[in-house]
Amino acid sequence: SAVISQKPSRDICQRGTSLTIQCQVDSQVTMMFWYRQQPGQSLTLIATANQGSEATYESGFVIDKFPISRPNLTFSTLTVSNMSPEDSSIYLCSVVSGGAVEQYFGPGTRLTVT
Amino acid sequence: AQSVTQLDSQVPVFEEAPVELRCNYSSSVSVYLFWYVQYPNQGLQLLLKYLSGSTLVKGINGFEAEFNKSQTSFHLRKPSVHISDTAEYFCAVRRNTGGFKTIFGAGTRLFVKA
């Protein structure tokens, strides 16, 4: 399975600012995803990060709020823009590697917006 | 579309007792099924998966799950739990053709008491 790291592991940010979260994988992967996990809740898919092209966003999520980059097969970033307290969540990077069916997850970034 | 229902939000159990975490799913097409565990302040870790074949699936840490197609269930079991099993458990489903989108249940908090 792939080893996934995320930076930062946690942050406290002011309302109205932006934060970029990095996801690094130790090997090339087929698919990369970004999820949000709001306090005490399950995971919600934000978008699929596509290498070299625009991300594919799920209903309720837009590029202006959550711009995503994926410049190569091992790295992606998610930016949370113009933050409000409602954006306080854990943001998780997830990958599918090779011919695998299951997803693997990074340790998450715990974001608190004040 | 697929959906997942985890029937218990919290399950308290004494150490060394057996436990069952219940999961029902809904889908009009064939699916893959997964159980993930999330320990405090960590990402999700795959416990086990059902792709096809034998309906009894064994995973890590002594967990197993049984796929029941007629009841559309995929309950997770462990014959004897440890304090260290205290965590959040997520059932998830993905269609077995046409994409990687995975739907997660709301989660079940397993709390093992001494």
Coordinates of N, CA and C in Angstrom, one line a residue:
Chain A
S1 N 0.8 -1.2 0.0 CA 0.0 0.0 0.0 C 0.9 1.2 0.0
A2 N 0.3 2.3 -0.5 CA 1.1 3.6 -0.6 C 1.2 4.2 0.8
V3 N 2.3 5.0 1.0 CA 2.5 5.7 2.2 C 2.2 7.2 1.9
I4 N 1.2 7.8 2.6 CA 0.7 9.1 2.3 C 1.1 10.1 3.5
S5 N 1.6 11.2 3.1 CA 1.8 12.2 4.2 C 1.1 13.5 3.8
Q6 N 0.7 14.2 4.8 CA 0.0 15.5 4.6 C 0.7 16.6 5.5
K7 N 0.7 17.8 4.9 CA 1.2 18.9 5.6 C 0.3 20.1 5.4
P8 N 0.0 20.9 6.4 CA 0.3 20.6 7.8 C -0.6 19.6 8.5
S9 N -0.2 19.1 9.6 CA -1.0 18.1 10.3 C -2.2 18.8 11.0
R10 N -2.0 20.0 11.4 CA -3.1 20.8 12.0 C -2.8 22.3 11.8
D11 N -3.8 23.1 11.9 CA -3.6 24.6 11.8 C -4.8 25.3 12.4
I12 N -4.5 26.5 12.9 CA -5.6 27.4 13.4 C -5.5 28.6 12.5
C13 N -6.5 29.0 11.9 CA -6.5 30.1 10.9 C -7.6 31.1 11.2
Q14 N -7.3 32.3 10.8 CA -8.3 33.4 10.9 C -9.3 33.4 9.8
R15 N -10.5 33.8 10.2 CA -11.5 33.9 9.2 C -11.1 34.8 8.0
G16 N -11.4 34.4 6.8 CA -11.1 35.2 5.6 C -9.8 34.9 5.0
T17 N -8.9 34.1 5.6 CA -7.6 33.7 5.1 C -7.8 32.4 4.3
S18 N -6.7 32.0 3.7 CA -6.6 30.7 2.9 C -5.5 29.8 3.5
L19 N -5.7 28.5 3.3 CA -4.7 27.6 3.7 C -4.6 26.5 2.6
T20 N -3.3 26.2 2.3 CA -3.0 25.2 1.3 C -2.5 23.9 2.0
I21 N -3.1 22.8 1.7 CA -2.8 21.5 2.3 C -2.1 20.7 1.3
Q22 N -1.0 20.1 1.6 CA -0.2 19.3 0.7 C -0.4 17.8 1.0
C23 N -0.4 17.0 -0.1 CA -0.5 15.6 0.0 C 0.6 15.0 -0.8
Q24 N 1.5 14.2 -0.2 CA 2.6 13.6 -0.9 C 2.5 12.1 -0.7
V25 N 2.7 11.3 -1.8 CA 2.6 9.9 -1.8 C 4.0 9.3 -2.2
D26 N 4.4 8.2 -1.6 CA 5.7 7.7 -1.8 C 5.9 6.9 -3.1
S27 N 4.8 6.8 -3.9 CA 4.8 6.1 -5.2 C 3.8 6.7 -6.1
Q28 N 3.9 6.4 -7.4 CA 2.9 6.9 -8.3 C 1.6 6.2 -8.1
V29 N 0.5 7.0 -8.1 CA -0.8 6.4 -7.9 C -1.8 6.7 -9.0
T30 N -2.8 5.9 -9.1 CA -3.8 6.1 -10.2 C -4.7 7.3 -10.0
M31 N -5.2 7.3 -8.8 CA -6.2 8.3 -8.5 C -5.9 9.0 -7.1
M32 N -6.2 10.3 -7.0 CA -6.1 11.0 -5.8 C -7.4 11.8 -5.5
F33 N -7.8 11.8 -4.2 CA -9.1 12.4 -3.8 C -8.8 13.2 -2.6
W34 N -9.7 14.2 -2.4 CA -9.8 15.0 -1.2 C -11.1 14.9 -0.6
Y35 N -11.1 14.6 0.7 CA -12.3 14.4 1.5 C -12.3 15.5 2.7
R36 N -13.6 15.8 3.1 CA -13.7 16.6 4.3 C -14.5 15.7 5.3
Q37 N -14.0 15.8 6.6 CA -14.7 15.2 7.7 C -15.0 16.2 8.7
Q38 N -16.3 16.6 8.8 CA -16.7 17.6 9.8 C -16.8 17.0 11.1
P39 N -16.7 17.8 12.2 CA -16.6 17.2 13.5 C -17.7 16.2 13.8
G40 N -17.3 15.0 14.2 CA -18.3 14.0 14.6 C -19.0 13.4 13.4
Q41 N -18.6 13.6 12.2 CA -19.4 13.2 11.0 C -18.5 12.3 10.1
S42 N -19.2 11.8 9.1 CA -18.5 10.9 8.2 C -17.7 11.7 7.1
L43 N -17.2 11.0 6.2 CA -16.4 11.6 5.1 C -17.3 12.0 4.0
T44 N -17.0 13.2 3.4 CA -17.6 13.7 2.3 C -16.6 14.0 1.2
L45 N -16.8 13.5 0.0 CA -15.8 13.7 -1.1 C -15.9 15.1 -1.6
I46 N -14.8 15.8 -1.6 CA -14.8 17.2 -2.2 C -14.6 17.1 -3.7
A47 N -13.5 16.4 -4.1 CA -13.2 16.3 -5.5 C -12.2 15.2 -5.8
T48 N -12.1 14.9 -7.0 CA -11.0 14.0 -7.6 C -10.0 14.9 -8.2
A49 N -8.7 14.7 -7.7 CA -7.6 15.5 -8.3 C -7.1 14.8 -9.5
N50 N -7.2 15.5 -10.7 CA -6.7 14.9 -11.9 C -5.4 15.5 -12.3
Q51 N -4.5 14.6 -12.7 CA -3.1 15.0 -13.0 C -3.1 15.8 -14.3
G52 N -2.6 17.0 -14.2 CA -2.4 17.8 -15.4 C -3.7 18.5 -15.9
S53 N -4.8 18.4 -15.2 CA -6.0 19.0 -15.6 C -6.9 19.4 -14.4
E54 N -8.0 20.1 -14.7 CA -8.8 20.6 -13.6 C -9.4 19.4 -12.8
A55 N -9.6 19.6 -11.5 CA -10.2 18.6 -10.6 C -11.7 18.5 -11.0
T56 N -12.2 17.3 -10.6 CA -13.6 17.0 -10.8 C -14.3 17.2 -9.4
Y57 N -15.2 18.2 -9.3 CA -15.8 18.5 -8.0 C -17.1 17.8 -7.8
E58 N -17.4 17.5 -6.6 CA -18.7 16.9 -6.2 C -19.7 18.0 -6.0
S59 N -21.0 17.6 -6.0 CA -22.0 18.6 -5.8 C -21.9 19.3 -4.5
G60 N -21.9 20.6 -4.5 CA -21.8 21.4 -3.3 C -20.4 22.0 -3.1
F61 N -19.5 21.6 -3.9 CA -18.1 22.1 -3.8 C -17.7 22.7 -5.1
V62 N -17.0 23.9 -5.0 CA -16.7 24.6 -6.2 C -15.2 25.0 -6.2
I63 N -14.7 25.2 -7.4 CA -13.2 25.4 -7.6 C -12.8 26.7 -6.9
D64 N -13.6 27.7 -6.9 CA -13.2 29.0 -6.3 C -13.0 28.9 -4.8
K65 N -13.7 28.0 -4.1 CA -13.6 27.8 -2.7 C -12.5 26.8 -2.4
F66 N -12.4 25.7 -3.2 CA -11.4 24.6 -2.9 C -10.6 24.3 -4.2
P67 N -9.7 25.3 -4.6 CA -8.9 25.0 -5.7 C -7.9 23.8 -5.4
I68 N -7.7 23.0 -6.4 CA -6.9 21.8 -6.2 C -5.9 21.7 -7.4
S69 N -4.7 21.3 -7.0 CA -3.7 21.1 -8.1 C -3.2 19.7 -8.0
R70 N -2.8 19.1 -9.1 CA -2.1 17.8 -9.1 C -1.1 17.8 -10.2
P71 N 0.1 18.3 -10.0 CA 1.1 18.5 -11.0 C 1.7 17.2 -11.5
N72 N 1.7 16.2 -10.7 CA 2.3 14.9 -11.1 C 1.5 13.7 -10.4
L73 N 2.1 12.5 -10.5 CA 1.3 11.3 -10.0 C 1.6 11.1 -8.6
T74 N 2.3 11.9 -7.8 CA 2.6 11.6 -6.4 C 2.3 12.8 -5.5
F75 N 1.7 13.9 -6.0 CA 1.6 15.1 -5.2 C 0.3 15.9 -5.6
S76 N -0.4 16.4 -4.6 CA -1.5 17.2 -4.8 C -1.7 18.2 -3.7
T77 N -2.3 19.4 -4.0 CA -2.6 20.3 -3.0 C -4.1 20.7 -3.0
L78 N -4.6 21.0 -1.9 CA -6.0 21.5 -1.7 C -5.9 22.8 -1.0
T79 N -6.5 23.8 -1.5 CA -6.6 25.1 -0.8 C -8.0 25.4 -0.3
V80 N -8.1 25.8 0.9 CA -9.4 26.2 1.4 C -9.3 27.7 1.5
S81 N -10.2 28.3 0.7 CA -10.1 29.8 0.4 C -11.1 30.5 1.2
N82 N -10.8 31.8 1.6 CA -11.7 32.7 2.3 C -12.5 31.9 3.4
M83 N -11.7 31.4 4.3 CA -12.2 30.5 5.3 C -13.2 31.1 6.3
S84 N -14.2 30.3 6.7 CA -15.1 30.7 7.7 C -15.1 29.6 8.8
P85 N -15.7 29.8 10.0 CA -15.7 28.8 11.0 C -16.3 27.5 10.5
E86 N -17.2 27.6 9.5 CA -17.9 26.3 9.0 C -16.9 25.4 8.3
D87 N -15.7 26.0 7.9 CA -14.7 25.2 7.2 C -13.9 24.4 8.2
S88 N -14.1 24.6 9.5 CA -13.3 23.8 10.5 C -13.7 22.3 10.3
S89 N -12.7 21.5 10.0 CA -12.9 20.1 9.6 C -11.5 19.4 9.6
I90 N -11.6 18.1 9.4 CA -10.4 17.4 9.0 C -10.4 17.2 7.5
Y91 N -9.3 17.5 6.9 CA -9.3 17.3 5.4 C -8.3 16.1 5.1
L92 N -8.8 15.2 4.4 CA -8.1 13.9 4.2 C -7.8 13.7 2.7
C93 N -6.5 13.4 2.4 CA -6.1 13.0 1.1 C -6.2 11.5 1.0
S94 N -6.7 11.0 -0.1 CA -6.9 9.5 -0.3 C -6.4 9.2 -1.7
V95 N -5.9 7.9 -1.9 CA -5.4 7.5 -3.2 C -5.8 6.1 -3.5
V96 N -5.8 5.8 -4.8 CA -6.0 4.5 -5.3 C -4.7 4.2 -6.0
S97 N -4.1 3.0 -5.7 CA -2.8 2.7 -6.3 C -2.8 1.5 -7.2
G98 N -2.3 1.7 -8.4 CA -2.2 0.6 -9.3 C -3.5 0.0 -9.7
G99 N -3.6 -1.3 -9.6 CA -4.9 -2.0 -9.9 C -5.7 -2.3 -8.7
A100 N -5.4 -1.6 -7.5 CA -6.2 -1.9 -6.3 C -7.6 -1.3 -6.4
V101 N -8.5 -1.9 -5.6 CA -9.8 -1.4 -5.5 C -10.0 -0.4 -4.4
E102 N -9.3 -0.7 -3.3 CA -9.6 0.1 -2.1 C -8.8 1.4 -2.1
Q103 N -9.3 2.4 -1.3 CA -8.6 3.6 -1.1 C -7.7 3.6 0.1
Y104 N -6.6 4.3 0.1 CA -5.8 4.5 1.2 C -5.8 6.0 1.6
F105 N -5.7 6.2 2.9 CA -5.8 7.6 3.4 C -4.6 8.1 4.1
G106 N -4.4 9.4 3.9 CA -3.4 10.1 4.7 C -3.8 10.4 6.1
P107 N -3.0 10.9 6.9 CA -3.3 11.1 8.3 C -4.3 12.2 8.6
G108 N -4.5 13.1 7.6 CA -5.4 14.2 7.7 C -4.8 15.5 8.2
T109 N -5.5 16.6 7.9 CA -5.1 17.9 8.3 C -6.3 18.4 9.1
R110 N -6.0 18.7 10.4 CA -7.1 19.2 11.3 C -7.1 20.7 11.2
L111 N -8.1 21.3 10.7 CA -8.2 22.8 10.5 C -9.3 23.4 11.4
T112 N -8.8 24.4 12.1 CA -9.8 25.2 13.0 C -9.7 26.6 12.5
V113 N -10.9 27.2 12.2 CA -11.0 28.5 11.8 C -11.7 29.4 12.8
T114 N -11.0 30.4 13.2 CA -11.5 31.3 14.3 C -12.0 32.6 13.8
Chain B
A1 N -27.6 5.0 -7.6 CA -26.7 5.5 -6.6 C -26.7 4.5 -5.4
Q2 N -25.5 4.6 -4.7 CA -25.4 3.7 -3.6 C -25.6 4.5 -2.3
S3 N -25.9 3.8 -1.2 CA -26.0 4.4 0.1 C -25.6 3.4 1.1
V4 N -25.2 3.9 2.3 CA -24.8 3.0 3.4 C -25.4 3.5 4.7
T5 N -25.9 2.6 5.4 CA -26.5 2.9 6.7 C -25.8 2.0 7.8
Q6 N -25.2 2.7 8.7 CA -24.6 2.0 9.9 C -25.7 2.2 11.0
L7 N -26.1 1.1 11.5 CA -27.3 1.1 12.3 C -27.1 1.5 13.8
D8 N -25.8 1.6 14.2 CA -25.5 2.0 15.5 C -24.5 3.1 15.5
S9 N -24.8 4.2 16.2 CA -23.9 5.3 16.2 C -22.8 5.1 17.3
Q10 N -23.2 4.4 18.3 CA -22.2 4.0 19.4 C -22.4 2.6 19.9
V11 N -21.4 1.9 20.1 CA -21.5 0.6 20.7 C -20.5 0.5 21.9
P12 N -21.0 0.5 23.1 CA -20.1 0.2 24.2 C -20.1 -1.3 24.5
V13 N -18.9 -1.8 24.8 CA -18.7 -3.2 25.1 C -17.6 -3.4 26.1
F14 N -17.7 -4.5 26.9 CA -16.6 -4.8 27.8 C -15.5 -5.5 27.1
E15 N -14.3 -5.3 27.6 CA -13.1 -6.0 27.1 C -13.3 -7.5 27.1
E16 N -12.8 -8.1 26.1 CA -12.9 -9.6 25.8 C -14.3 -10.1 25.5
A17 N -15.3 -9.2 25.4 CA -16.6 -9.6 24.9 C -16.6 -9.6 23.4
P18 N -17.6 -10.3 22.7 CA -17.7 -10.2 21.3 C -18.4 -8.9 20.9
V19 N -18.2 -8.5 19.7 CA -18.9 -7.3 19.2 C -19.3 -7.5 17.7
E20 N -20.5 -6.9 17.4 CA -20.9 -6.8 16.0 C -21.3 -5.4 15.7
L21 N -20.7 -4.8 14.6 CA -21.1 -3.5 14.1 C -21.9 -3.7 12.8
R22 N -23.1 -3.1 12.8 CA -24.0 -3.5 11.7 C -23.9 -2.4 10.6
C23 N -24.0 -2.9 9.3 CA -23.9 -2.1 8.1 C -24.9 -2.6 7.1
N24 N -25.8 -1.8 6.6 CA -26.6 -2.2 5.5 C -26.3 -1.2 4.3
Y25 N -26.5 -1.7 3.1 CA -26.2 -0.9 2.0 C -27.4 -1.0 1.0
S26 N -27.4 0.0 0.1 CA -28.4 0.0 -1.0 C -27.7 0.3 -2.3
S27 N -28.0 -0.5 -3.3 CA -27.4 -0.3 -4.6 C -28.2 -1.1 -5.7
S28 N -28.3 -0.5 -6.8 CA -29.0 -1.2 -7.9 C -28.0 -2.0 -8.8
V29 N -26.7 -1.9 -8.5 CA -25.7 -2.6 -9.2 C -24.8 -3.3 -8.2
S30 N -23.9 -4.2 -8.8 CA -23.0 -4.9 -7.9 C -22.0 -4.0 -7.3
V31 N -21.6 -4.3 -6.1 CA -20.7 -3.3 -5.4 C -19.5 -4.1 -4.7
Y32 N -18.5 -3.3 -4.4 CA -17.5 -3.7 -3.4 C -17.8 -3.1 -2.1
L33 N -17.5 -3.8 -1.0 CA -17.8 -3.3 0.3 C -16.5 -3.3 1.2
F34 N -16.4 -2.3 2.1 CA -15.2 -2.1 2.9 C -15.6 -1.7 4.3
W35 N -14.7 -2.0 5.2 CA -14.7 -1.5 6.5 C -13.4 -0.8 6.8
Y36 N -13.5 0.4 7.3 CA -12.3 1.2 7.7 C -12.4 1.5 9.2
V37 N -11.2 1.7 9.8 CA -11.1 2.1 11.2 C -10.4 3.4 11.3
Q38 N -10.8 4.3 12.2 CA -10.2 5.5 12.4 C -9.9 5.7 13.9
Y39 N -8.6 5.6 14.2 CA -8.2 5.8 15.6 C -8.1 7.3 15.9
P40 N -8.2 7.7 17.1 CA -8.2 9.2 17.4 C -7.0 9.9 16.8
N41 N -7.4 11.0 16.1 CA -6.4 11.9 15.5 C -5.6 11.2 14.4
Q42 N -6.1 10.2 13.8 CA -5.5 9.6 12.7 C -6.4 9.5 11.4
G43 N -5.8 9.1 10.3 CA -6.6 8.9 9.1 C -7.3 7.5 9.2
L44 N -7.9 7.1 8.1 CA -8.6 5.9 8.0 C -7.7 4.8 7.6
Q45 N -7.9 3.6 8.2 CA -7.1 2.4 7.8 C -8.0 1.3 7.4
L46 N -7.7 0.6 6.3 CA -8.5 -0.4 5.8 C -8.5 -1.6 6.7
L47 N -9.6 -2.1 7.1 CA -9.7 -3.3 8.0 C -9.9 -4.5 7.1
L48 N -10.8 -4.4 6.1 CA -11.1 -5.6 5.3 C -12.0 -5.1 4.1
K49 N -12.1 -6.0 3.1 CA -12.8 -5.7 1.9 C -13.5 -6.9 1.4
Y50 N -14.7 -6.7 0.7 CA -15.3 -7.8 0.0 C -15.4 -7.4 -1.5
L51 N -14.8 -8.2 -2.3 CA -14.8 -7.9 -3.8 C -15.7 -8.9 -4.5
S52 N -15.5 -10.2 -4.2 CA -16.3 -11.3 -4.8 C -15.9 -12.6 -4.0
G53 N -16.6 -13.7 -4.4 CA -16.2 -15.0 -3.9 C -16.8 -15.2 -2.5
S54 N -16.0 -15.8 -1.6 CA -16.5 -16.2 -0.3 C -17.1 -15.0 0.4
T55 N -18.2 -15.3 1.0 CA -19.0 -14.2 1.7 C -18.4 -13.8 3.1
L56 N -17.5 -14.7 3.6 CA -16.9 -14.4 4.9 C -15.5 -13.8 4.6
V57 N -15.3 -12.6 5.1 CA -14.0 -12.0 4.8 C -13.3 -11.7 6.1
K58 N -12.0 -12.1 6.1 CA -11.2 -11.9 7.3 C -10.3 -10.7 7.1
G59 N -10.1 -9.9 8.1 CA -9.3 -8.7 8.0 C -8.2 -8.6 9.0
I60 N -7.7 -7.4 9.2 CA -6.6 -7.3 10.2 C -7.2 -7.2 11.6
N61 N -6.3 -7.4 12.6 CA -6.7 -7.2 14.0 C -7.8 -8.1 14.5
G62 N -7.9 -9.3 13.8 CA -8.9 -10.3 14.3 C -10.4 -10.0 13.8
F63 N -10.6 -9.0 13.0 CA -11.9 -8.7 12.6 C -12.3 -9.5 11.3
E64 N -13.6 -9.7 11.2 CA -14.2 -10.4 10.0 C -15.5 -9.8 9.7
A65 N -16.0 -10.0 8.5 CA -17.3 -9.5 8.1 C -17.9 -10.5 7.1
E66 N -19.2 -10.5 7.2 CA -20.0 -11.4 6.3 C -20.9 -10.6 5.4
F67 N -20.7 -10.9 4.1 CA -21.5 -10.2 3.0 C -22.8 -11.1 2.9
N68 N -23.9 -10.4 3.0 CA -25.2 -11.1 2.8 C -26.0 -10.3 1.8
K69 N -26.0 -10.9 0.6 CA -26.6 -10.2 -0.6 C -28.1 -10.1 -0.4
S70 N -28.8 -11.1 0.1 CA -30.2 -11.0 0.2 C -30.7 -10.0 1.2
Q71 N -29.9 -9.8 2.2 CA -30.2 -8.8 3.2 C -29.5 -7.5 3.0
T72 N -28.7 -7.4 2.0 CA -27.8 -6.3 1.7 C -27.1 -5.7 2.9
S73 N -26.4 -6.7 3.6 CA -25.7 -6.3 4.8 C -24.3 -6.7 4.7
F74 N -23.5 -6.1 5.6 CA -22.0 -6.4 5.6 C -21.6 -6.1 7.0
H75 N -22.0 -6.9 8.0 CA -21.7 -6.7 9.4 C -20.3 -7.1 9.8
L76 N -19.7 -6.3 10.6 CA -18.4 -6.5 11.1 C -18.4 -7.1 12.5
R77 N -17.5 -8.1 12.7 CA -17.5 -8.9 14.0 C -16.1 -9.1 14.5
K78 N -16.0 -9.2 15.8 CA -14.8 -9.6 16.4 C -15.2 -10.4 17.6
P79 N -14.6 -11.6 17.8 CA -15.0 -12.5 18.9 C -14.6 -12.0 20.3
S80 N -13.6 -11.2 20.4 CA -13.1 -10.8 21.7 C -12.3 -9.5 21.5
V81 N -12.9 -8.4 22.0 CA -12.3 -7.1 21.7 C -11.3 -6.7 22.8
H82 N -10.4 -5.8 22.4 CA -9.4 -5.2 23.4 C -9.7 -3.7 23.5
I83 N -9.1 -3.2 24.6 CA -9.2 -1.8 24.8 C -8.7 -1.0 23.6
S84 N -7.7 -1.5 23.0 CA -7.1 -0.8 21.8 C -8.0 -0.8 20.6
D85 N -9.1 -1.5 20.6 CA -10.0 -1.5 19.5 C -11.0 -0.3 19.6
T86 N -10.9 0.5 20.6 CA -11.7 1.7 20.7 C -11.3 2.6 19.6
A87 N -12.3 2.9 18.8 CA -12.1 3.7 17.6 C -13.4 4.0 16.9
E88 N -13.4 4.7 15.8 CA -14.5 4.9 14.9 C -14.4 4.0 13.7
Y89 N -15.5 3.3 13.4 CA -15.5 2.3 12.3 C -16.5 2.8 11.2
F90 N -16.0 2.8 10.0 CA -16.8 3.2 8.9 C -17.0 2.1 7.9
C91 N -18.2 1.9 7.5 CA -18.6 1.0 6.4 C -18.6 1.8 5.1
A92 N -18.2 1.2 4.0 CA -18.2 2.0 2.8 C -18.5 1.0 1.6
V93 N -19.1 1.6 0.5 CA -19.5 0.9 -0.6 C -19.1 1.6 -1.9
R94 N -18.7 0.8 -2.9 CA -18.3 1.4 -4.2 C -18.8 0.5 -5.3
R95 N -19.4 1.0 -6.3 CA -19.8 0.2 -7.4 C -18.6 -0.5 -8.0
N96 N -18.8 -1.7 -8.6 CA -17.7 -2.5 -9.0 C -17.3 -2.2 -10.5
T97 N -18.0 -1.3 -11.1 CA -17.6 -0.8 -12.5 C -17.9 0.7 -12.6
G98 N -17.1 1.3 -13.5 CA -17.4 2.7 -13.8 C -17.1 3.7 -12.8
G99 N -15.9 3.7 -12.2 CA -15.5 4.8 -11.3 C -15.0 4.3 -10.0
F100 N -14.4 5.3 -9.2 CA -13.9 5.0 -7.9 C -14.6 5.6 -6.8
K101 N -15.7 6.3 -7.1 CA -16.4 7.0 -6.0 C -16.9 6.1 -4.9
T102 N -16.4 6.3 -3.7 CA -16.8 5.5 -2.5 C -17.7 6.3 -1.6
I103 N -18.8 5.6 -1.2 CA -19.7 6.2 -0.3 C -19.5 5.6 1.1
F104 N -19.4 6.5 2.1 CA -19.1 6.1 3.5 C -20.3 6.2 4.4
G105 N -20.5 5.3 5.3 CA -21.5 5.4 6.3 C -21.2 6.5 7.3
A106 N -22.1 6.7 8.2 CA -21.9 7.8 9.2 C -20.9 7.4 10.3
G107 N -20.6 6.1 10.4 CA -19.6 5.7 11.4 C -20.3 5.1 12.6
T108 N -19.6 4.2 13.3 CA -20.0 3.6 14.6 C -18.8 3.8 15.5
R109 N -19.1 4.4 16.6 CA -18.0 4.6 17.7 C -18.0 3.3 18.6
L110 N -17.0 2.6 18.5 CA -16.8 1.4 19.4 C -16.0 1.8 20.6
F111 N -16.6 1.6 21.8 CA -16.0 2.0 23.0 C -15.8 0.8 23.9
V112 N -14.6 0.4 24.1 CA -14.3 -0.9 24.8 C -13.9 -0.5 26.3
K113 N -14.7 -1.0 27.2 CA -14.5 -0.7 28.6 C -13.8 -1.8 29.3
A114 N -12.9 -1.5 30.3 CA -12.2 -2.4 31.1 C -13.1 -3.2 32.1

